[in-house]
Structures are given as C-alpha cells and as structure tokens.
Short mmCIF file of N, CA and C in Angstrom, two decimals:
data_model
loop_
_atom_site.label_atom_id
_atom_site.label_comp_id
_atom_site.label_asym_id
_atom_site.label_seq_id
_atom_site.Cartn_x
_atom_site.Cartn_y
_atom_site.Cartn_z
N UNK A 1 54.51 21.58 -68.79
CA UNK A 1 55.31 20.79 -68.74
C UNK A 1 55.47 19.73 -67.59
N UNK A 2 55.83 18.76 -67.78
CA UNK A 2 55.43 17.57 -66.56
C UNK A 2 56.52 17.43 -66.76
N UNK A 3 57.77 17.36 -66.01
CA UNK A 3 58.67 16.21 -65.80
C UNK A 3 58.39 15.13 -65.25
N UNK A 4 58.59 13.65 -66.17
CA UNK A 4 58.57 12.51 -66.10
C UNK A 4 59.53 12.29 -64.70
N UNK A 5 59.14 10.66 -64.35
CA UNK A 5 60.42 10.61 -63.17
C UNK A 5 61.70 9.81 -64.27
N UNK A 6 61.19 9.85 -65.19
CA UNK A 6 62.75 9.61 -66.27
C UNK A 6 63.74 10.70 -66.42
N UNK A 7 62.73 12.06 -66.45
CA UNK A 7 64.12 13.19 -66.38
C UNK A 7 64.33 13.02 -64.94
N UNK A 8 63.68 13.15 -64.24
CA UNK A 8 63.98 13.43 -62.66
C UNK A 8 65.16 12.13 -62.09
N UNK A 9 65.24 11.14 -62.70
CA UNK A 9 66.01 10.17 -62.49
C UNK A 9 67.62 10.47 -63.17
N UNK A 10 67.20 10.48 -64.20
CA UNK A 10 68.40 11.07 -64.88
C UNK A 10 69.22 11.87 -64.54
N UNK A 11 68.70 13.24 -64.39
CA UNK A 11 69.36 14.18 -63.41
C UNK A 11 70.33 13.95 -62.11
N UNK A 12 69.08 13.25 -61.50
CA UNK A 12 69.94 12.66 -60.37
C UNK A 12 70.97 11.86 -60.66
N UNK A 13 70.80 10.93 -61.37
CA UNK A 13 72.11 9.99 -61.71
C UNK A 13 73.33 10.73 -61.90
N UNK A 14 72.67 11.39 -63.32
CA UNK A 14 74.35 12.08 -63.59
C UNK A 14 74.47 13.60 -62.56
N UNK A 15 73.96 13.49 -61.47
CA UNK A 15 74.48 14.39 -60.55
C UNK A 15 75.53 13.33 -59.69
N UNK A 16 74.62 12.19 -59.57
CA UNK A 16 75.35 11.16 -58.65
C UNK A 16 77.18 10.95 -59.19
N UNK A 17 77.13 11.03 -60.83
CA UNK A 17 78.25 10.49 -61.35
C UNK A 17 79.19 11.79 -61.30
N UNK A 18 78.87 13.20 -61.54
CA UNK A 18 79.44 14.08 -61.48
C UNK A 18 80.45 14.82 -60.11
N UNK A 19 79.51 13.74 -59.04
CA UNK A 19 79.92 14.75 -57.92
C UNK A 19 81.14 13.02 -57.70
N UNK A 20 80.78 11.77 -57.86
CA UNK A 20 81.87 10.65 -57.35
C UNK A 20 82.53 10.91 -58.66
N UNK A 21 83.04 11.77 -59.52
CA UNK A 21 84.00 11.24 -60.79
C UNK A 21 85.68 11.15 -60.30
N UNK A 22 85.71 12.27 -59.04
CA UNK A 22 87.17 11.58 -58.79
C UNK A 22 87.52 10.42 -58.73
N UNK A 23 86.35 9.70 -57.84
CA UNK A 23 86.78 8.24 -57.56
C UNK A 23 86.76 7.10 -58.93
N UNK A 24 86.92 7.69 -59.67
CA UNK A 24 86.60 6.81 -60.87
C UNK A 24 85.43 6.18 -61.62
N UNK A 25 84.99 5.02 -62.32
CA UNK A 25 83.77 5.26 -62.74
C UNK A 25 83.00 4.43 -61.74
N UNK A 26 81.55 5.05 -62.03
CA UNK A 26 80.79 4.22 -60.85
C UNK A 26 79.78 3.79 -61.45
N UNK A 27 78.93 2.67 -60.63
CA UNK A 27 78.14 1.15 -61.43
C UNK A 27 77.13 2.21 -61.14
N UNK A 28 76.28 1.09 -62.26
CA UNK A 28 74.70 1.09 -61.97
C UNK A 28 73.92 1.09 -60.91
N UNK A 29 74.77 -0.11 -60.79
CA UNK A 29 74.19 -0.74 -59.36
C UNK A 29 74.60 0.50 -57.56
N UNK A 30 75.72 0.93 -57.77
CA UNK A 30 75.91 1.92 -56.77
C UNK A 30 75.04 2.67 -56.56
N UNK A 31 74.28 3.32 -58.27
CA UNK A 31 73.88 4.81 -58.18
C UNK A 31 72.32 3.88 -57.83
N UNK A 32 72.07 2.88 -58.17
CA UNK A 32 70.38 2.60 -58.03
C UNK A 32 70.57 2.02 -56.17
N UNK A 33 71.53 2.00 -55.51
CA UNK A 33 71.39 1.89 -53.97
C UNK A 33 71.18 3.01 -52.98
N UNK A 34 72.24 4.10 -53.76
CA UNK A 34 72.47 5.17 -52.98
C UNK A 34 71.18 5.84 -53.65
N UNK A 35 70.79 5.96 -54.48
CA UNK A 35 69.90 7.31 -55.36
C UNK A 35 68.39 6.33 -55.04
N UNK A 36 67.59 5.09 -54.89
CA UNK A 36 67.23 4.52 -54.69
C UNK A 36 66.40 4.58 -56.12
N UNK A 37 67.04 4.12 -57.05
CA UNK A 37 65.92 3.80 -58.44
C UNK A 37 66.44 2.71 -58.89
N UNK A 38 65.49 1.98 -59.53
CA UNK A 38 65.31 0.52 -59.82
C UNK A 38 66.68 0.55 -60.96
N UNK A 39 67.47 -0.27 -60.80
CA UNK A 39 68.80 -0.93 -61.72
C UNK A 39 68.07 -1.14 -62.91
N UNK A 40 66.91 -1.98 -63.44
CA UNK A 40 66.23 -1.59 -64.93
C UNK A 40 65.90 -0.33 -65.27
N UNK A 41 65.31 0.74 -65.26
CA UNK A 41 65.03 1.45 -65.36
C UNK A 41 66.53 2.34 -65.42
N UNK A 42 67.20 2.65 -64.50
CA UNK A 42 68.17 3.16 -64.85
C UNK A 42 68.93 2.88 -66.37
N UNK A 43 69.50 0.98 -66.28
CA UNK A 43 69.51 0.85 -67.59
C UNK A 43 69.34 1.19 -68.69
N UNK A 44 67.49 1.37 -68.79
CA UNK A 44 67.12 1.91 -70.03
C UNK A 44 67.55 3.55 -70.26
N UNK A 45 67.79 4.21 -69.09
CA UNK A 45 67.97 5.96 -68.91
C UNK A 45 69.32 6.07 -69.36
N UNK A 46 70.28 5.07 -69.13
CA UNK A 46 71.99 5.17 -69.56
C UNK A 46 71.89 4.80 -71.00
N UNK A 47 71.25 4.18 -71.54
CA UNK A 47 71.09 3.55 -72.80
C UNK A 47 70.95 4.92 -73.55
N UNK A 48 70.19 5.76 -73.38
CA UNK A 48 70.01 6.97 -73.40
C UNK A 48 70.95 7.96 -73.69
N UNK A 49 72.03 8.44 -72.22
CA UNK A 49 72.63 9.11 -71.70
C UNK A 49 73.77 8.87 -72.78
N UNK A 50 74.17 7.74 -72.75
CA UNK A 50 75.31 7.03 -73.97
C UNK A 50 75.15 7.57 -74.98
N UNK A 51 73.76 7.20 -75.70
CA UNK A 51 73.53 7.76 -77.42
C UNK A 51 73.53 8.74 -77.53
N UNK A 52 73.45 9.95 -76.67
CA UNK A 52 73.75 11.59 -76.36
C UNK A 52 75.24 11.80 -76.43
N UNK A 53 76.05 11.16 -75.76
CA UNK A 53 77.03 11.24 -75.54
C UNK A 53 77.40 12.03 -74.45
N UNK A 54 76.52 12.06 -73.46
CA UNK A 54 77.00 12.43 -72.29
C UNK A 54 77.59 11.90 -71.26
N UNK A 55 77.67 10.59 -71.13
CA UNK A 55 77.85 9.60 -70.24
C UNK A 55 79.17 8.40 -71.24
N UNK A 56 80.16 8.05 -70.92
CA UNK A 56 80.58 6.80 -71.62
C UNK A 56 80.76 5.24 -70.22
N UNK A 57 80.80 4.41 -70.71
CA UNK A 57 81.22 3.27 -69.70
C UNK A 57 82.16 2.64 -70.09
N UNK A 58 82.80 1.91 -69.29
CA UNK A 58 83.80 1.13 -68.61
C UNK A 58 83.73 -0.17 -68.62
N UNK A 59 84.23 -1.06 -68.91
CA UNK A 59 84.12 -2.52 -68.55
C UNK A 59 84.77 -2.94 -67.82
N UNK A 60 84.72 -3.75 -67.03
CA UNK A 60 85.80 -4.65 -66.50
C UNK A 60 85.38 -4.57 -65.05
N UNK A 61 85.91 -5.09 -64.25
CA UNK A 61 86.58 -4.94 -62.51
C UNK A 61 85.86 -4.04 -62.07
N UNK A 62 86.64 -3.02 -62.40
CA UNK A 62 86.80 -1.70 -62.16
C UNK A 62 85.79 -0.78 -62.85
N UNK A 63 85.16 -1.35 -63.93
CA UNK A 63 83.98 -0.66 -64.39
C UNK A 63 82.83 -0.03 -63.84
N UNK A 64 82.23 0.84 -64.96
CA UNK A 64 81.26 1.79 -64.44
C UNK A 64 81.03 2.82 -65.07
N UNK A 65 80.20 3.79 -65.13
CA UNK A 65 80.07 5.49 -65.75
C UNK A 65 80.53 6.09 -65.39
N UNK A 66 81.19 6.94 -66.42
CA UNK A 66 81.92 8.43 -66.13
C UNK A 66 81.48 9.38 -67.32
N UNK A 67 81.20 10.43 -66.89
CA UNK A 67 80.85 11.76 -67.58
C UNK A 67 81.85 11.80 -68.98
N UNK A 68 81.02 11.63 -69.95
CA UNK A 68 81.71 11.73 -71.16
C UNK A 68 82.32 13.23 -71.42
N UNK A 69 81.93 14.37 -70.85
CA UNK A 69 82.65 15.70 -71.04
C UNK A 69 82.23 15.91 -69.63
N UNK A 70 83.31 17.42 -69.43
CA UNK A 70 83.63 17.88 -68.00
C UNK A 70 82.32 18.40 -67.36
N UNK A 71 81.80 18.46 -66.31
CA UNK A 71 80.43 18.56 -65.60
C UNK A 71 80.16 20.15 -66.26
N UNK A 72 81.14 20.77 -65.89
CA UNK A 72 81.02 22.28 -66.77
C UNK A 72 79.93 22.25 -68.11
N UNK A 73 80.22 21.34 -68.71
CA UNK A 73 79.83 21.33 -70.33
C UNK A 73 78.01 20.37 -70.48
N UNK A 74 77.82 20.28 -69.20
CA UNK A 74 77.31 19.27 -69.45
C UNK A 74 75.66 20.64 -68.57
N UNK A 75 74.67 20.43 -69.27
CA UNK A 75 73.65 21.53 -68.20
C UNK A 75 72.19 20.23 -68.22
N UNK A 76 71.23 20.47 -67.53
CA UNK A 76 70.15 20.10 -66.85
C UNK A 76 69.42 19.89 -68.18
N UNK A 77 69.04 20.85 -68.65
CA UNK A 77 68.58 20.89 -70.39
C UNK A 77 69.24 19.40 -71.14
N UNK A 78 70.29 19.50 -71.12
CA UNK A 78 70.99 18.42 -71.58
C UNK A 78 70.44 17.10 -71.82
N UNK A 79 70.39 17.15 -70.25
CA UNK A 79 70.10 16.17 -69.63
C UNK A 79 68.62 15.08 -70.00
N UNK A 80 67.48 16.18 -69.87
CA UNK A 80 66.43 15.89 -69.82
C UNK A 80 65.85 15.82 -71.44
N UNK A 81 66.36 16.34 -71.99
CA UNK A 81 67.00 16.58 -73.31
C UNK A 81 66.79 15.06 -74.10
N UNK A 82 67.96 14.50 -73.73
CA UNK A 82 69.14 13.19 -73.85
C UNK A 82 67.80 11.77 -73.58
N UNK A 83 67.09 12.22 -72.58
CA UNK A 83 65.91 10.85 -72.31
C UNK A 83 64.42 11.62 -73.03
N UNK A 84 64.75 12.31 -73.98
CA UNK A 84 62.89 12.36 -74.43
C UNK A 84 62.30 13.56 -73.82
N UNK A 85 62.50 13.90 -72.83
CA UNK A 85 61.54 14.60 -72.15
C UNK A 85 61.19 15.92 -72.72
N UNK A 86 60.42 16.70 -72.47
CA UNK A 86 59.96 18.08 -73.45
C UNK A 86 60.00 19.06 -72.67
N UNK A 87 60.41 19.98 -73.06
CA UNK A 87 60.14 21.44 -72.09
C UNK A 87 58.85 22.17 -73.00
N UNK A 88 57.93 21.64 -73.35
CA UNK A 88 57.06 22.47 -73.98
C UNK A 88 55.61 22.20 -72.80
N UNK A 89 55.53 23.64 -72.72
CA UNK A 89 54.12 23.63 -72.25
C UNK A 89 53.04 24.09 -72.83
N UNK A 90 53.07 24.21 -73.96
CA UNK A 90 51.75 24.29 -74.53
C UNK A 90 51.31 22.90 -75.34
N UNK A 91 49.72 23.33 -75.42
CA UNK A 91 48.66 22.23 -75.83
C UNK A 91 48.88 21.44 -76.63
N UNK A 92 49.72 22.55 -77.82
CA UNK A 92 49.77 21.72 -79.66
C UNK A 92 51.35 21.65 -79.79
N UNK A 93 52.16 20.86 -78.71
CA UNK A 93 53.55 21.04 -78.73
C UNK A 93 54.45 21.85 -79.44
N UNK A 94 53.75 23.25 -79.65
CA UNK A 94 54.39 24.40 -80.51
C UNK A 94 53.77 24.31 -82.26
N UNK A 95 52.59 23.48 -82.44
CA UNK A 95 52.57 23.45 -83.39
C UNK A 95 51.40 24.38 -84.24
N UNK A 96 51.44 25.25 -83.03
CA UNK A 96 49.92 26.60 -83.56
C UNK A 96 48.97 26.25 -83.92
N UNK A 97 48.25 24.62 -83.55
CA UNK A 97 46.78 24.41 -84.12
C UNK A 97 46.20 23.92 -83.25
N UNK A 98 46.42 24.20 -82.15
CA UNK A 98 45.50 24.12 -80.47
C UNK A 98 44.06 24.70 -80.45
N UNK A 99 43.57 25.71 -81.30
CA UNK A 99 42.42 25.52 -81.03
C UNK A 99 41.65 25.40 -82.87
N UNK A 100 41.10 24.18 -82.54
CA UNK A 100 40.64 23.01 -83.73
C UNK A 100 41.71 23.51 -85.13
N UNK A 101 43.30 23.50 -85.06
CA UNK A 101 43.71 23.81 -86.53
C UNK A 101 44.15 24.84 -86.21
N UNK A 102 44.00 26.07 -85.42
CA UNK A 102 44.50 27.31 -85.42
C UNK A 102 45.15 27.86 -84.23
N UNK A 103 45.53 28.46 -84.37
CA UNK A 103 46.66 29.23 -83.06
C UNK A 103 45.51 29.74 -82.12
N UNK A 104 45.63 28.92 -80.39
CA UNK A 104 44.94 29.46 -79.24
C UNK A 104 45.76 31.18 -78.90
N UNK A 105 44.62 31.62 -77.94
CA UNK A 105 44.47 32.86 -77.92
C UNK A 105 45.95 32.87 -77.07
N UNK A 106 46.12 31.59 -76.02
CA UNK A 106 46.84 31.89 -75.00
C UNK A 106 48.34 31.66 -75.63
N UNK A 107 48.81 31.03 -76.96
CA UNK A 107 49.85 30.43 -77.40
C UNK A 107 51.33 31.06 -77.49
N UNK A 108 50.93 32.18 -77.50
CA UNK A 108 51.68 33.33 -77.00
C UNK A 108 52.60 33.12 -75.17
N UNK A 109 51.65 32.66 -74.71
CA UNK A 109 52.45 32.77 -73.57
C UNK A 109 52.66 31.49 -72.94
N UNK A 110 52.09 30.25 -73.23
CA UNK A 110 52.56 29.33 -73.20
C UNK A 110 53.57 28.95 -74.29
N UNK A 111 54.20 29.42 -75.31
CA UNK A 111 55.35 29.55 -75.89
C UNK A 111 56.56 30.22 -74.92
N UNK A 112 56.33 31.19 -74.75
CA UNK A 112 57.12 32.19 -73.91
C UNK A 112 57.53 31.50 -72.78
N UNK A 113 56.76 30.85 -71.77
CA UNK A 113 56.78 30.16 -70.50
C UNK A 113 57.49 28.51 -71.00
N UNK A 114 57.52 28.09 -71.82
CA UNK A 114 58.55 26.86 -72.38
C UNK A 114 59.59 27.66 -72.82
N UNK A 115 60.22 28.01 -73.35
CA UNK A 115 60.98 29.17 -73.72
C UNK A 115 62.00 29.39 -72.19
N UNK A 116 61.30 30.20 -71.46
CA UNK A 116 62.14 30.25 -70.00
C UNK A 116 62.41 29.07 -69.42
N UNK A 117 61.77 28.39 -69.59
CA UNK A 117 62.08 26.93 -68.98
C UNK A 117 63.28 26.35 -68.72
N UNK A 118 63.46 26.40 -70.47
CA UNK A 118 64.30 25.89 -71.33
C UNK A 118 65.93 26.38 -70.84
N UNK A 119 65.11 28.02 -71.21
CA UNK A 119 66.38 28.57 -70.52
C UNK A 119 66.83 28.48 -69.57
N UNK A 120 66.27 28.62 -68.48
CA UNK A 120 66.71 27.86 -67.17
C UNK A 120 67.20 26.72 -67.09
N UNK A 121 66.69 26.03 -67.36
CA UNK A 121 67.45 24.57 -67.21
C UNK A 121 68.67 24.12 -67.80
N UNK A 122 68.51 25.03 -69.18
CA UNK A 122 70.19 25.52 -70.03
C UNK A 122 71.11 26.09 -69.25
N UNK A 123 70.98 26.84 -68.57
CA UNK A 123 71.69 27.93 -67.74
C UNK A 123 72.36 27.35 -66.48
N UNK A 124 71.81 25.83 -65.96
CA UNK A 124 72.76 25.22 -65.06
C UNK A 124 73.61 23.89 -65.49
N UNK A 125 74.59 24.19 -65.07
CA UNK A 125 75.23 23.40 -65.25
C UNK A 125 75.13 22.17 -64.08
N UNK A 126 75.92 20.85 -64.62
CA UNK A 126 76.26 19.81 -63.36
C UNK A 126 76.88 20.32 -62.21
N UNK A 127 78.26 20.97 -62.99
CA UNK A 127 79.25 21.60 -61.78
C UNK A 127 78.54 22.81 -60.63
N UNK A 128 78.09 23.74 -61.67
CA UNK A 128 77.20 24.96 -60.68
C UNK A 128 76.12 24.18 -59.72
N UNK A 129 75.22 22.58 -60.37
CA UNK A 129 74.54 22.44 -59.08
C UNK A 129 74.95 21.12 -57.99
N UNK A 130 76.08 21.34 -58.62
CA UNK A 130 77.01 20.23 -57.69
C UNK A 130 77.72 21.07 -56.33
N UNK A 131 77.47 22.87 -56.92
CA UNK A 131 77.92 23.42 -55.50
C UNK A 131 77.21 24.05 -54.77
N UNK A 132 75.53 23.75 -55.12
CA UNK A 132 74.76 24.49 -54.53
C UNK A 132 74.72 23.80 -53.16
N UNK A 133 74.03 25.11 -52.05
CA UNK A 133 74.10 24.37 -50.79
C UNK A 133 73.63 23.28 -50.24
N UNK A 134 73.71 22.61 -49.22
CA UNK A 134 72.68 21.48 -49.41
C UNK A 134 72.80 20.42 -50.19
N UNK A 135 73.52 20.22 -51.40
CA UNK A 135 74.05 19.20 -52.44
C UNK A 135 74.41 18.08 -52.10
N UNK A 136 75.97 18.69 -51.82
CA UNK A 136 77.26 17.65 -51.10
C UNK A 136 76.66 17.06 -50.00
N UNK A 137 76.19 17.69 -49.21
CA UNK A 137 75.82 17.36 -47.65
C UNK A 137 74.53 16.29 -47.88
N UNK A 138 73.94 16.23 -48.71
CA UNK A 138 72.87 14.60 -49.12
C UNK A 138 73.43 13.67 -49.69
N UNK A 139 74.92 14.10 -50.58
CA UNK A 139 75.33 13.05 -51.22
C UNK A 139 76.40 12.50 -49.71
N UNK A 140 76.94 13.40 -49.38
CA UNK A 140 77.58 12.91 -48.00
C UNK A 140 77.06 11.80 -47.18
N UNK A 141 76.08 12.25 -47.33
CA UNK A 141 75.05 11.40 -46.01
C UNK A 141 74.55 10.39 -46.39
N UNK A 142 74.32 10.17 -48.02
CA UNK A 142 74.01 8.80 -48.64
C UNK A 142 75.30 7.78 -49.00
N UNK A 143 76.32 8.67 -48.65
CA UNK A 143 77.95 7.99 -49.40
C UNK A 143 78.12 7.37 -48.09
N UNK A 144 77.93 8.32 -46.48
CA UNK A 144 78.48 7.54 -45.71
C UNK A 144 77.53 6.50 -45.16
N UNK A 145 76.17 6.90 -45.14
CA UNK A 145 75.57 5.20 -44.96
C UNK A 145 75.74 3.82 -45.51
N UNK A 146 75.52 4.07 -46.95
CA UNK A 146 75.95 3.13 -48.12
C UNK A 146 77.51 2.53 -47.68
N UNK A 147 78.48 3.46 -47.59
CA UNK A 147 79.59 3.05 -47.14
C UNK A 147 80.44 2.51 -45.82
N UNK A 148 78.76 2.66 -45.07
CA UNK A 148 79.39 1.98 -43.30
C UNK A 148 78.03 0.78 -43.78
N UNK A 149 77.23 0.26 -44.67
CA UNK A 149 76.87 -0.75 -45.05
C UNK A 149 77.92 -1.37 -45.98
N UNK A 150 79.35 -1.33 -46.05
CA UNK A 150 79.63 -1.71 -47.26
C UNK A 150 78.93 -2.09 -48.79
N UNK A 151 77.88 -0.94 -49.11
CA UNK A 151 77.10 -1.56 -50.22
C UNK A 151 77.60 -0.22 -51.54
N UNK A 152 78.74 0.33 -51.14
CA UNK A 152 78.73 1.44 -52.25
C UNK A 152 80.27 1.10 -52.67
N UNK A 153 80.71 0.70 -53.79
CA UNK A 153 81.96 -0.04 -53.84
C UNK A 153 83.32 0.79 -54.38
N UNK A 154 82.79 2.19 -55.08
CA UNK A 154 83.85 3.20 -55.19
C UNK A 154 84.22 4.60 -54.45
N UNK A 155 82.66 4.31 -53.51
CA UNK A 155 82.92 5.39 -52.83
C UNK A 155 83.60 5.72 -51.49
N UNK A 156 84.45 7.04 -51.52
CA UNK A 156 85.06 6.85 -50.24
C UNK A 156 84.45 8.13 -50.01
N UNK A 157 83.90 8.37 -48.62
CA UNK A 157 83.32 9.46 -47.77
C UNK A 157 84.37 9.97 -47.31
N UNK A 158 84.66 11.10 -47.21
CA UNK A 158 85.52 12.02 -46.92
C UNK A 158 86.00 11.81 -44.98
N UNK A 159 84.23 12.18 -44.65
CA UNK A 159 84.64 11.82 -42.65
C UNK A 159 84.17 10.19 -42.58
N UNK A 160 83.97 9.33 -43.16
CA UNK A 160 83.34 8.50 -42.69
C UNK A 160 83.83 7.32 -41.46
#
C-alpha cells in the first residue's frame, strides 16, 4: 500500500477539523495555512469528503467546514477510502490474477496484510487519535503561532 499525499492530507485536515470543532466551522484557508497544504488541493479533497458525508459546509462570513458526524464515528479508514485511496498491497488489486492470470504464490500473504492494514486504520477514530500523546501539543503550537500572526480566524488557543 502506498499512501499518497491525498490520503495523508485528508487525514491531517480531518484531524484539524476534529480538534477545532469546538470553535465552530473552520475555513479551508485556515487549514491551508496551519497545516501547510495547498488551498486548491484541499478544495479537491474536501469535495470528496463532502460527497462521502464526512464533512458539511456552512456558507457566509462565519462559514467553513465541520465534521458531519461525531469524531468518535469517523475512522482513519473512512477518510482514506473517501478520497479513493487503496488499502490493498496485492499486485493484482485483489483480483487473484497476479501470475499471468492466475493467483501468485504469495497472494494470501499480501491479501492478509491488506486486511490487517484496513482493520488497523478502521480501528482508529478521529477522537481517539486526537487524544494521543503529542497530538494536542502540535496543534496548540501551530495555533499559537498562527493566532499570534493573526492568520487563524476561528482559532483561540488556550494559552496564547
């Protein structure tokens, strides 16, 4: 499995939304600045996340995006799947035709690994990940820096 920047950025942006949900909708511009992700790339990613029902948007001066479901109900696998990332490490994409149309000698090994990767990612919710040691400190550091520079509109770090 090769996770592209699309999958990584989708998870990062969704984590940003989950952590800042208490402040209201978050703009793509804020996420772009705080996470160092291109605004146009975020727009593409968020279109897919919205179609899959993971986020919702609010228009207007206080608009932005928020999670469409509680963070406890959104897994990392949901996010990666929503942006069409594959969690399959088989050479044949699970078709069992890896060896000139037949199943290869190691197909079961790679198929089992794909299943375990999916199970691992499906077992981690945004809420669980947000509580991991170090995550809040990174977000707080980013928020403090951007809040002091006046870049983050909706964010109010606790100790800025």
